[in-house]
Amino acid sequence: MIRVITNHCKSLLGRGWRKREVKLEGVDPLTTDNPEDHALIELVLSLPVKYRSVVHLYYYEDYPIREISEILEISESAVKMRLKRGRQLLKLELEGEGL
């Protein structure tokens, strides 16, 4: 029984999603005096994780698409599609606020 539990714990620790996890310790929060910039940052942070990470890396961290695909371990076409869909979601939110 102890051996089974030990092996189970090892398999949980070795899963791929844990290897992709990035700790953001020591990162300064985004601060701005412009209320429009602050609203845009809030909208980006409200996106689903898979779109938010790509949009953040591309626009705020200035990573090229190739490097984002390596960081997130997805294809370049997936990065482009997530950027496109993230932009569409942001556009819909911004148009909804303007009305």
Tab-separated table of C-alpha atoms in Angstrom:
chain	number	residue	atom	x	y	z
A	1	MET	CA	0.000	0.000	0.000
A	2	ILE	CA	2.824	2.434	0.837
A	3	ARG	CA	4.536	1.656	-2.459
A	4	VAL	CA	1.334	2.389	-4.414
A	5	ILE	CA	0.909	5.763	-2.682
A	6	THR	CA	4.565	6.635	-3.296
A	7	ASN	CA	4.283	5.853	-7.004
A	8	HIS	CA	1.056	7.810	-7.278
A	9	CYS	CA	2.688	10.876	-5.699
A	10	LYS	CA	5.661	10.595	-8.051
A	11	SER	CA	3.364	10.450	-11.061
A	12	LEU	CA	1.510	13.563	-9.872
A	13	LEU	CA	4.767	15.471	-9.529
A	14	GLY	CA	6.009	14.380	-12.947
A	15	ARG	CA	3.006	15.521	-14.951
A	16	GLY	CA	3.592	17.956	-17.778
A	17	TRP	CA	1.367	20.754	-16.500
A	18	ARG	CA	3.574	21.211	-13.436
A	19	LYS	CA	6.632	21.653	-15.636
A	20	ARG	CA	4.976	24.496	-17.555
A	21	GLU	CA	4.002	26.408	-14.435
A	22	VAL	CA	5.779	29.746	-14.099
A	23	LYS	CA	5.962	31.541	-10.763
A	24	LEU	CA	5.517	35.296	-10.923
A	25	GLU	CA	7.217	36.095	-7.644
A	26	GLY	CA	8.830	39.489	-7.455
A	27	VAL	CA	6.957	40.834	-10.472
A	28	ASP	CA	5.742	44.380	-10.034
A	29	PRO	CA	2.040	44.841	-10.757
A	30	LEU	CA	1.224	46.976	-13.753
A	31	THR	CA	0.573	50.504	-12.602
A	32	THR	CA	-0.446	53.471	-14.663
A	33	ASP	CA	-1.855	56.917	-14.036
A	34	ASN	CA	-3.986	56.904	-17.180
A	35	PRO	CA	-7.483	55.528	-16.432
A	36	GLU	CA	-7.899	54.289	-20.017
A	37	ASP	CA	-4.715	52.210	-19.754
A	38	HIS	CA	-5.864	50.858	-16.417
A	39	ALA	CA	-9.225	49.844	-17.920
A	40	LEU	CA	-7.478	48.088	-20.811
A	41	ILE	CA	-5.198	46.204	-18.426
A	42	GLU	CA	-8.239	45.097	-16.435
A	43	LEU	CA	-9.893	43.846	-19.633
A	44	VAL	CA	-6.784	41.888	-20.613
A	45	LEU	CA	-6.615	40.348	-17.141
A	46	SER	CA	-10.277	39.339	-17.399
A	47	LEU	CA	-9.635	37.251	-20.535
A	48	PRO	CA	-9.545	33.448	-20.239
A	49	VAL	CA	-6.078	32.194	-19.298
A	50	LYS	CA	-5.117	30.806	-22.703
A	51	TYR	CA	-5.823	34.141	-24.413
A	52	ARG	CA	-4.575	36.329	-21.568
A	53	SER	CA	-1.141	34.694	-21.478
A	54	VAL	CA	-0.586	35.076	-25.222
A	55	VAL	CA	-1.848	38.676	-25.328
A	56	HIS	CA	0.258	39.607	-22.309
A	57	LEU	CA	3.436	38.045	-23.685
A	58	TYR	CA	2.939	39.614	-27.120
A	59	TYR	CA	1.870	43.161	-26.202
A	60	TYR	CA	3.272	43.781	-22.724
A	61	GLU	CA	6.434	41.656	-22.742
A	62	ASP	CA	7.199	42.185	-26.469
A	63	TYR	CA	7.911	38.533	-27.246
A	64	PRO	CA	7.723	37.472	-30.906
A	65	ILE	CA	5.277	34.738	-31.879
A	66	ARG	CA	8.056	32.162	-32.274
A	67	GLU	CA	9.285	32.664	-28.695
A	68	ILE	CA	5.747	32.594	-27.293
A	69	SER	CA	5.196	29.241	-28.995
A	70	GLU	CA	8.374	27.915	-27.365
A	71	ILE	CA	7.481	29.303	-23.936
A	72	LEU	CA	3.945	27.892	-23.953
A	73	GLU	CA	4.941	24.762	-25.884
A	74	ILE	CA	2.279	25.242	-28.544
A	75	SER	CA	2.556	25.755	-32.303
A	76	GLU	CA	3.038	29.169	-33.886
A	77	SER	CA	-0.338	28.878	-35.610
A	78	ALA	CA	-1.971	28.260	-32.217
A	79	VAL	CA	-0.326	31.423	-30.882
A	80	LYS	CA	-1.609	33.415	-33.854
A	81	MET	CA	-5.125	32.019	-33.431
A	82	ARG	CA	-5.157	32.774	-29.695
A	83	LEU	CA	-3.980	36.318	-30.398
A	84	LYS	CA	-6.737	36.749	-32.971
A	85	ARG	CA	-9.426	35.414	-30.649
A	86	GLY	CA	-8.093	37.428	-27.717
A	87	ARG	CA	-8.225	40.592	-29.803
A	88	GLN	CA	-11.788	39.773	-30.843
A	89	LEU	CA	-12.839	39.332	-27.211
A	90	LEU	CA	-11.199	42.617	-26.259
A	91	LYS	CA	-12.858	44.376	-29.183
A	92	LEU	CA	-16.277	43.079	-28.164
A	93	GLU	CA	-15.736	44.244	-24.590
A	94	LEU	CA	-14.523	47.677	-25.666
A	95	GLU	CA	-17.436	48.142	-28.064
A	96	GLY	CA	-19.850	47.068	-25.337
A	97	GLU	CA	-18.473	49.700	-22.950
A	98	GLY	CA	-18.706	52.442	-25.550
A	99	LEU	CA	-22.453	51.978	-26.080
